[in-house]
Amino acid sequence: MSESSGRDGVATVNRVLVGICAVLAVAVLVLVVAFVNLARSGGEEAATGEGVVGDGGVVQDGLHGGPVENATAAQVSVIRLSDGKRRGTASERYARPALSLAKLYIADYVLDHGTVSQRWEAINMISDSSDAAAKDLYTAYPDSIDATAEKYGLESTRSGEDWGYALTSTYDVATFVARVLDDDPTSPILVAMARAADVAADGYEQDWGTALLPGTIGTKWGWSNDRDLHSSVSFSEDFVVAAAVTGSSEDLTELVEDRIKGIGSWIGDDAVDHIDADTSKDGSEDNSEDKSGEESTEKSGDRSSGESGKKSGDKLDDKKSDSKKSGDSKKPEGKSNDKSSGRSGEKKSPEKSSAEPSAKKDGK
């Protein structure tokens, strides 16, 4: 009797242990499923909290299939034109306010579908960054940004309720400029970028960010009305580079300097490693003048003779003087030949009236 009771006790313990193991197995399975779902959702990504990583690493919104918005993460994207290879920050595909970079997308569409007068307006809009022109053209062609995004495969780019609320990424805008360069090196868009006005239609100086890289031929800038967001995209014969930051224009220049330094040999131009951010805003004498006495004096004289001089063009001439960009290069026709180390101080602003800027919060 006691032996039977012992066996019954052992059987009961075994059943309890089996039950416990079953519960633990279910718990482990639940945890595994939870972790898998968490990995798919990407956690609390950026501003939406619903991000998933799509094909090619494009961060998309899990609910709508659109890009995750992240207006705060700094971005830098570089494309080497010799073979199309790329480098960029981990955040380069996040969608953030396009600012005036959206005008590139609008202009591309208008050049294909607009009237003659609208095409001229689009070209001038790139040069002087007129918000009034952007408003006119976007009102006429509200599908222009989305159509351009589809045309070039810009997966983080989408329109908003108005042009100033469009989204893009440095990855997308660099892709766009590189594609335009490949399709037509003398595209009106590229020429307009190369002949950008020293001062935009709203009075803001255009002399910072990626434009300060040596060898730069053309640039498009963007900034918010409150000056809290800045971005730019530039091209040269060797590269396309785009950058965006939450901060001032000086912050963007410092970001470019920090992230680009050291990849000159990869791009194929070591001078790229020597960007000097000290003249990015105030037009003061650049520090590189100390490197060569006579040349420094000559540069200083040129700047003080009435030209705007705020640009970085002169400061890197000692690095590129033997390889100035000329009309027989890949450079868009009609632009100044003094582009080898930045934008020329002698270029002409497009003959476009300075229209009143839009009151949109983030639409410069």
GROMACS .gro file of C-alpha atoms in nm:
model
  364
    1MET     CA    1   0.000   0.000   0.000
    2SER     CA    2   0.272   0.241   0.087
    3GLU     CA    3   0.467   0.143  -0.227
    4SER     CA    4   0.163   0.220  -0.442
    5SER     CA    5   0.118   0.554  -0.275
    6GLY     CA    6   0.482   0.633  -0.347
    7ARG     CA    7   0.438   0.558  -0.713
    8ASP     CA    8   0.127   0.774  -0.727
    9GLY     CA    9   0.320   1.056  -0.565
   10VAL     CA   10   0.600   1.030  -0.820
   11ALA     CA   11   0.347   1.028  -1.104
   12THR     CA   12   0.181   1.340  -0.964
   13VAL     CA   13   0.516   1.520  -0.942
   14ASN     CA   14   0.594   1.420  -1.300
   15ARG     CA   15   0.261   1.555  -1.420
   16VAL     CA   16   0.325   1.883  -1.240
   17LEU     CA   17   0.671   1.911  -1.391
   18VAL     CA   18   0.533   1.839  -1.739
   19GLY     CA   19   0.271   2.107  -1.688
   20ILE     CA   20   0.532   2.356  -1.576
   21CYS     CA   21   0.749   2.276  -1.877
   22ALA     CA   22   0.451   2.323  -2.108
   23VAL     CA   23   0.375   2.663  -1.956
   24LEU     CA   24   0.737   2.767  -1.986
   25ALA     CA   25   0.746   2.654  -2.347
   26VAL     CA   26   0.437   2.861  -2.426
   27ALA     CA   27   0.589   3.160  -2.248
   28VAL     CA   28   0.912   3.130  -2.445
   29LEU     CA   29   0.714   3.104  -2.769
   30VAL     CA   30   0.517   3.417  -2.680
   31LEU     CA   31   0.839   3.605  -2.603
   32VAL     CA   32   0.995   3.495  -2.932
   33VAL     CA   33   0.691   3.613  -3.126
   34ALA     CA   34   0.696   3.943  -2.937
   35PHE     CA   35   1.064   4.001  -3.013
   36VAL     CA   36   1.010   3.918  -3.381
   37ASN     CA   37   0.724   4.165  -3.403
   38LEU     CA   38   0.929   4.428  -3.223
   39ALA     CA   39   1.216   4.378  -3.466
   40ARG     CA   40   0.979   4.418  -3.758
   41SER     CA   41   0.821   4.731  -3.625
   42GLY     CA   42   1.160   4.885  -3.555
   43GLY     CA   43   1.056   5.010  -3.214
   44GLU     CA   44   0.985   5.374  -3.162
   45GLU     CA   45   1.144   5.503  -3.482
   46ALA     CA   46   1.190   5.877  -3.522
   47ALA     CA   47   0.875   6.086  -3.507
   48THR     CA   48   0.620   5.823  -3.610
   49GLY     CA   49   0.706   5.525  -3.391
   50GLU     CA   50   0.590   5.288  -3.666
   51GLY     CA   51   0.900   5.232  -3.873
   52VAL     CA   52   0.997   4.922  -4.062
   53VAL     CA   53   1.299   4.874  -4.280
   54GLY     CA   54   1.196   4.825  -4.641
   55ASP     CA   55   1.391   4.700  -4.939
   56GLY     CA   56   1.737   4.847  -4.960
   57GLY     CA   57   1.720   4.976  -4.605
   58VAL     CA   58   1.462   5.244  -4.682
   59VAL     CA   59   1.290   5.327  -4.357
   60GLN     CA   60   0.917   5.321  -4.411
   61ASP     CA   61   0.607   5.385  -4.207
   62GLY     CA   62   0.456   5.051  -4.107
   63LEU     CA   63   0.099   5.178  -4.133
   64HIS     CA   64   0.108   5.367  -4.463
   65GLY     CA   65   0.414   5.225  -4.640
   66GLY     CA   66   0.568   5.572  -4.654
   67PRO     CA   67   0.902   5.697  -4.521
   68VAL     CA   68   0.959   5.755  -4.153
   69GLU     CA   69   0.983   6.123  -4.073
   70ASN     CA   70   1.280   6.242  -3.871
   71ALA     CA   71   1.333   6.616  -3.873
   72THR     CA   72   1.614   6.608  -3.617
   73ALA     CA   73   1.869   6.350  -3.731
   74ALA     CA   74   2.165   6.498  -3.919
   75GLN     CA   75   2.218   6.350  -4.265
   76VAL     CA   76   2.503   6.338  -4.513
   77SER     CA   77   2.507   6.150  -4.845
   78VAL     CA   78   2.794   6.129  -5.096
   79ILE     CA   79   2.795   5.977  -5.444
   80ARG     CA   80   3.120   5.917  -5.630
   81LEU     CA   81   3.040   5.996  -5.993
   82SER     CA   82   3.315   5.784  -6.144
   83ASP     CA   83   3.134   5.462  -6.056
   84GLY     CA   84   2.817   5.562  -5.867
   85LYS     CA   85   2.933   5.423  -5.533
   86ARG     CA   86   2.790   5.587  -5.224
   87ARG     CA   87   2.863   5.670  -4.863
   88GLY     CA   88   2.632   5.824  -4.607
   89THR     CA   89   2.520   5.850  -4.248
   90ALA     CA   90   2.296   5.581  -4.103
   91SER     CA   91   2.015   5.837  -4.107
   92GLU     CA   92   2.053   5.940  -4.471
   93ARG     CA   93   1.727   5.779  -4.586
   94TYR     CA   94   1.502   5.928  -4.319
   95ALA     CA   95   1.240   6.165  -4.455
   96ARG     CA   96   1.276   6.517  -4.320
   97PRO     CA   97   1.147   6.859  -4.436
   98ALA     CA   98   1.268   6.913  -4.791
   99LEU     CA   99   1.269   7.291  -4.750
  100SER     CA  100   1.377   7.456  -5.075
  101LEU     CA  101   1.534   7.136  -5.203
  102ALA     CA  102   1.176   7.052  -5.305
  103LYS     CA  103   1.210   7.325  -5.569
  104LEU     CA  104   1.447   7.096  -5.758
  105TYR     CA  105   1.170   6.838  -5.790
  106ILE     CA  106   0.911   7.097  -5.890
  107ALA     CA  107   1.147   7.243  -6.150
  108ASP     CA  108   1.221   6.904  -6.304
  109TYR     CA  109   0.850   6.844  -6.361
  110VAL     CA  110   0.782   7.195  -6.489
  111LEU     CA  111   1.068   7.172  -6.740
  112ASP     CA  112   0.897   6.865  -6.883
  113HIS     CA  113   0.536   6.984  -6.870
  114GLY     CA  114   0.523   7.361  -6.821
  115THR     CA  115   0.480   7.651  -7.058
  116VAL     CA  116   0.780   7.850  -7.175
  117SER     CA  117   0.722   8.120  -6.914
  118GLN     CA  118   0.678   7.859  -6.641
  119ARG     CA  119   1.005   7.693  -6.740
  120TRP     CA  120   1.190   8.022  -6.705
  121GLU     CA  121   1.021   8.078  -6.371
  122ALA     CA  122   1.136   7.733  -6.257
  123ILE     CA  123   1.496   7.801  -6.360
  124ASN     CA  124   1.504   8.134  -6.179
  125MET     CA  125   1.340   7.971  -5.876
  126ILE     CA  126   1.640   7.740  -5.843
  127SER     CA  127   1.885   8.029  -5.855
  128ASP     CA  128   1.717   8.278  -5.622
  129SER     CA  129   1.507   8.030  -5.420
  130SER     CA  130   1.190   8.234  -5.466
  131ASP     CA  131   0.909   8.101  -5.249
  132ALA     CA  132   0.656   8.298  -5.455
  133ALA     CA  133   0.764   8.114  -5.770
  134ALA     CA  134   0.748   7.780  -5.588
  135LYS     CA  135   0.395   7.858  -5.472
  136ASP     CA  136   0.285   7.955  -5.825
  137LEU     CA  137   0.434   7.648  -5.988
  138TYR     CA  138   0.320   7.403  -5.721
  139THR     CA  139  -0.031   7.544  -5.741
  140ALA     CA  140  -0.025   7.486  -6.116
  141TYR     CA  141   0.130   7.139  -6.079
  142PRO     CA  142   0.035   6.992  -5.738
  143ASP     CA  143   0.152   6.645  -5.844
  144SER     CA  144   0.498   6.766  -5.946
  145ILE     CA  145   0.690   6.650  -5.638
  146ASP     CA  146   0.532   6.306  -5.624
  147ALA     CA  147   0.572   6.263  -6.001
  148THR     CA  148   0.942   6.349  -5.981
  149ALA     CA  149   0.987   6.113  -5.686
  150GLU     CA  150   0.834   5.832  -5.891
  151LYS     CA  151   1.039   5.921  -6.200
  152TYR     CA  152   1.371   5.898  -6.014
  153GLY     CA  153   1.277   5.632  -5.757
  154LEU     CA  154   1.303   5.866  -5.458
  155GLU     CA  155   1.150   5.649  -5.188
  156SER     CA  156   1.174   5.895  -4.899
  157THR     CA  157   1.027   6.186  -5.096
  158ARG     CA  158   0.662   6.288  -5.088
  159SER     CA  159   0.453   6.600  -5.120
  160GLY     CA  160   0.262   6.784  -4.849
  161GLU     CA  161  -0.041   7.009  -4.838
  162ASP     CA  162   0.179   7.277  -4.991
  163TRP     CA  163   0.527   7.272  -5.144
  164GLY     CA  164   0.685   7.387  -4.817
  165TYR     CA  165   0.564   7.075  -4.636
  166ALA     CA  166   0.722   6.826  -4.872
  167LEU     CA  167   0.960   6.563  -4.735
  168THR     CA  168   1.281   6.420  -4.875
  169SER     CA  169   1.617   6.284  -4.760
  170THR     CA  170   1.977   6.359  -4.845
  171TYR     CA  171   1.992   6.014  -5.004
  172ASP     CA  172   1.708   6.107  -5.238
  173VAL     CA  173   1.823   6.455  -5.334
  174ALA     CA  174   2.178   6.331  -5.400
  175THR     CA  175   2.031   6.054  -5.615
  176PHE     CA  176   1.825   6.310  -5.806
  177VAL     CA  177   2.119   6.540  -5.882
  178ALA     CA  178   2.341   6.249  -5.984
  179ARG     CA  179   2.073   6.121  -6.221
  180VAL     CA  180   2.025   6.465  -6.376
  181LEU     CA  181   2.402   6.493  -6.422
  182ASP     CA  182   2.409   6.156  -6.592
  183ASP     CA  183   2.113   6.231  -6.818
  184ASP     CA  184   2.216   6.584  -6.915
  185PRO     CA  185   2.531   6.745  -6.771
  186THR     CA  186   2.410   7.085  -6.898
  187SER     CA  187   2.054   7.054  -6.768
  188PRO     CA  188   1.891   7.392  -6.695
  189ILE     CA  189   1.856   7.276  -6.334
  190LEU     CA  190   2.231   7.226  -6.300
  191VAL     CA  191   2.306   7.557  -6.474
  192ALA     CA  192   2.068   7.734  -6.236
  193MET     CA  193   2.243   7.571  -5.939
  194ALA     CA  194   2.579   7.683  -6.078
  195ARG     CA  195   2.452   8.040  -6.122
  196ALA     CA  196   2.283   8.062  -5.785
  197ALA     CA  197   2.231   8.411  -5.653
  198ASP     CA  198   2.459   8.522  -5.371
  199VAL     CA  199   2.149   8.634  -5.180
  200ALA     CA  200   1.814   8.457  -5.206
  201ALA     CA  201   1.484   8.630  -5.282
  202ASP     CA  202   1.407   8.656  -4.911
  203GLY     CA  203   1.745   8.819  -4.835
  204TYR     CA  204   1.918   8.511  -4.691
  205GLU     CA  205   2.279   8.457  -4.800
  206GLN     CA  206   2.355   8.139  -4.993
  207ASP     CA  207   2.714   8.063  -4.896
  208TRP     CA  208   2.735   7.767  -4.662
  209GLY     CA  209   2.714   7.392  -4.623
  210THR     CA  210   2.815   7.166  -4.909
  211ALA     CA  211   2.881   7.469  -5.132
  212LEU     CA  212   3.210   7.525  -4.949
  213LEU     CA  213   3.361   7.196  -5.064
  214PRO     CA  214   3.647   7.249  -5.310
  215GLY     CA  215   3.558   7.165  -5.666
  216THR     CA  216   3.191   7.244  -5.619
  217ILE     CA  217   3.021   7.366  -5.937
  218GLY     CA  218   2.661   7.420  -5.830
  219THR     CA  219   2.449   7.415  -5.514
  220LYS     CA  220   2.088   7.436  -5.398
  221TRP     CA  221   2.022   7.538  -5.040
  222GLY     CA  222   1.722   7.507  -4.811
  223TRP     CA  223   1.632   7.661  -4.476
  224SER     CA  224   1.326   7.703  -4.258
  225ASN     CA  225   1.174   8.041  -4.186
  226ASP     CA  226   1.282   8.017  -3.822
  227ARG     CA  227   1.637   7.919  -3.937
  228ASP     CA  228   1.623   7.603  -3.725
  229LEU     CA  229   1.666   7.367  -4.022
  230HIS     CA  230   1.929   7.389  -4.296
  231SER     CA  231   2.017   7.167  -4.590
  232SER     CA  232   2.209   7.180  -4.916
  233VAL     CA  233   2.311   6.968  -5.212
  234SER     CA  234   2.611   7.032  -5.437
  235PHE     CA  235   2.777   6.871  -5.735
  236SER     CA  236   3.122   6.876  -5.888
  237GLU     CA  237   3.292   6.678  -6.163
  238ASP     CA  238   3.380   6.408  -5.910
  239PHE     CA  239   3.094   6.388  -5.662
  240VAL     CA  240   2.746   6.482  -5.547
  241VAL     CA  241   2.703   6.557  -5.178
  242ALA     CA  242   2.393   6.646  -4.977
  243ALA     CA  243   2.362   6.734  -4.610
  244ALA     CA  244   2.091   6.837  -4.367
  245VAL     CA  245   2.094   6.939  -4.003
  246THR     CA  246   1.876   7.073  -3.727
  247GLY     CA  247   2.067   7.389  -3.649
  248SER     CA  248   2.222   7.692  -3.814
  249SER     CA  249   2.396   7.727  -4.149
  250GLU     CA  250   2.726   7.719  -3.959
  251ASP     CA  251   2.618   7.391  -3.801
  252LEU     CA  252   2.557   7.246  -4.146
  253THR     CA  253   2.899   7.358  -4.265
  254GLU     CA  254   3.061   7.198  -3.960
  255LEU     CA  255   2.867   6.877  -4.021
  256VAL     CA  256   2.992   6.861  -4.380
  257GLU     CA  257   3.347   6.935  -4.271
  258ASP     CA  258   3.334   6.663  -4.007
  259ARG     CA  259   3.177   6.392  -4.223
  260ILE     CA  260   3.356   6.460  -4.552
  261LYS     CA  261   3.707   6.502  -4.413
  262GLY     CA  262   3.914   6.194  -4.485
  263ILE     CA  263   3.726   6.062  -4.788
  264GLY     CA  264   3.900   6.278  -5.048
  265SER     CA  265   4.105   5.986  -5.176
  266TRP     CA  266   3.787   5.780  -5.204
  267ILE     CA  267   3.619   6.052  -5.408
  268GLY     CA  268   3.931   6.103  -5.615
  269ASP     CA  269   4.011   6.455  -5.498
  270ASP     CA  270   4.218   6.496  -5.180
  271ALA     CA  271   4.134   6.866  -5.167
  272VAL     CA  272   3.787   6.770  -5.046
  273ASP     CA  273   3.945   6.688  -4.709
  274HIS     CA  274   4.044   7.050  -4.656
  275ILE     CA  275   3.716   7.239  -4.634
  276ASP     CA  276   3.755   7.554  -4.426
  277ALA     CA  277   3.433   7.644  -4.248
  278ASP     CA  278   3.558   7.973  -4.103
  279THR     CA  279   3.426   8.182  -4.391
  280SER     CA  280   3.093   8.009  -4.423
  281LYS     CA  281   2.883   8.304  -4.309
  282ASP     CA  282   3.048   8.630  -4.224
  283GLY     CA  283   3.275   8.689  -4.525
  284SER     CA  284   3.581   8.730  -4.305
  285GLU     CA  285   3.932   8.654  -4.426
  286ASP     CA  286   3.981   8.278  -4.434
  287ASN     CA  287   4.235   8.105  -4.218
  288SER     CA  288   4.403   7.934  -4.509
  289GLU     CA  289   4.554   8.267  -4.610
  290ASP     CA  290   4.827   8.214  -4.351
  291LYS     CA  291   4.955   7.924  -4.560
  292SER     CA  292   5.097   8.136  -4.840
  293GLY     CA  293   5.198   8.500  -4.801
  294GLU     CA  294   5.179   8.647  -5.150
  295GLU     CA  295   4.882   8.442  -5.258
  296SER     CA  296   4.702   8.528  -4.938
  297THR     CA  297   4.752   8.900  -4.993
  298GLU     CA  298   4.623   8.874  -5.348
  299LYS     CA  299   4.313   8.684  -5.238
  300SER     CA  300   4.240   8.934  -4.966
  301GLY     CA  301   4.264   9.215  -5.216
  302ASP     CA  302   4.021   9.043  -5.447
  303ARG     CA  303   3.768   9.001  -5.172
  304SER     CA  304   3.788   9.359  -5.053
  305SER     CA  305   3.747   9.509  -5.401
  306GLY     CA  306   3.369   9.508  -5.393
  307GLU     CA  307   3.278   9.149  -5.464
  308SER     CA  308   3.059   8.967  -5.220
  309GLY     CA  309   3.353   8.746  -5.122
  310LYS     CA  310   3.156   8.563  -4.865
  311LYS     CA  311   3.208   8.237  -5.043
  312SER     CA  312   3.485   7.997  -4.979
  313GLY     CA  313   3.602   7.997  -5.338
  314ASP     CA  314   3.941   8.163  -5.286
  315LYS     CA  315   4.045   7.978  -4.977
  316LEU     CA  316   4.129   7.653  -5.148
  317ASP     CA  317   4.279   7.783  -5.473
  318ASP     CA  318   4.620   7.669  -5.356
  319LYS     CA  319   4.486   7.314  -5.355
  320LYS     CA  320   4.320   7.329  -5.695
  321SER     CA  321   4.491   7.606  -5.893
  322ASP     CA  322   4.632   7.362  -6.145
  323SER     CA  323   4.297   7.199  -6.214
  324LYS     CA  324   4.044   7.478  -6.245
  325LYS     CA  325   3.719   7.371  -6.399
  326SER     CA  326   3.690   7.490  -6.759
  327GLY     CA  327   3.420   7.501  -7.020
  328ASP     CA  328   3.537   7.178  -7.180
  329SER     CA  329   3.473   6.983  -6.859
  330LYS     CA  330   3.150   6.821  -6.750
  331LYS     CA  331   3.046   7.151  -6.601
  332PRO     CA  332   2.714   7.300  -6.720
  333GLU     CA  333   2.765   7.555  -6.994
  334GLY     CA  334   2.750   7.922  -6.924
  335LYS     CA  335   2.877   7.921  -6.567
  336SER     CA  336   3.181   8.098  -6.435
  337ASN     CA  337   3.517   7.930  -6.479
  338ASP     CA  338   3.623   8.014  -6.125
  339LYS     CA  339   3.445   7.716  -5.972
  340SER     CA  340   3.738   7.501  -5.884
  341SER     CA  341   3.713   7.568  -5.516
  342GLY     CA  342   3.362   7.692  -5.467
  343ARG     CA  343   3.120   7.939  -5.619
  344SER     CA  344   3.255   8.241  -5.798
  345GLY     CA  345   3.212   8.588  -5.656
  346GLU     CA  346   3.154   8.723  -6.005
  347LYS     CA  347   2.854   8.523  -6.113
  348LYS     CA  348   2.537   8.700  -6.215
  349SER     CA  349   2.212   8.655  -6.033
  350PRO     CA  350   1.932   8.542  -6.265
  351GLU     CA  351   1.715   8.824  -6.392
  352LYS     CA  352   1.427   8.744  -6.167
  353SER     CA  353   1.235   8.991  -5.956
  354SER     CA  354   1.260   8.932  -5.583
  355ALA     CA  355   0.911   8.816  -5.504
  356GLU     CA  356   0.779   8.822  -5.150
  357PRO     CA  357   0.867   8.497  -4.974
  358SER     CA  358   0.592   8.264  -4.870
  359ALA     CA  359   0.486   8.271  -4.507
  360LYS     CA  360   0.519   7.897  -4.481
  361LYS     CA  361   0.703   7.777  -4.171
  362ASP     CA  362   0.950   7.546  -4.338
  363GLY     CA  363   0.958   7.645  -4.695
  364LYS     CA  364   1.276   7.829  -4.792
   0.00000   0.00000   0.00000
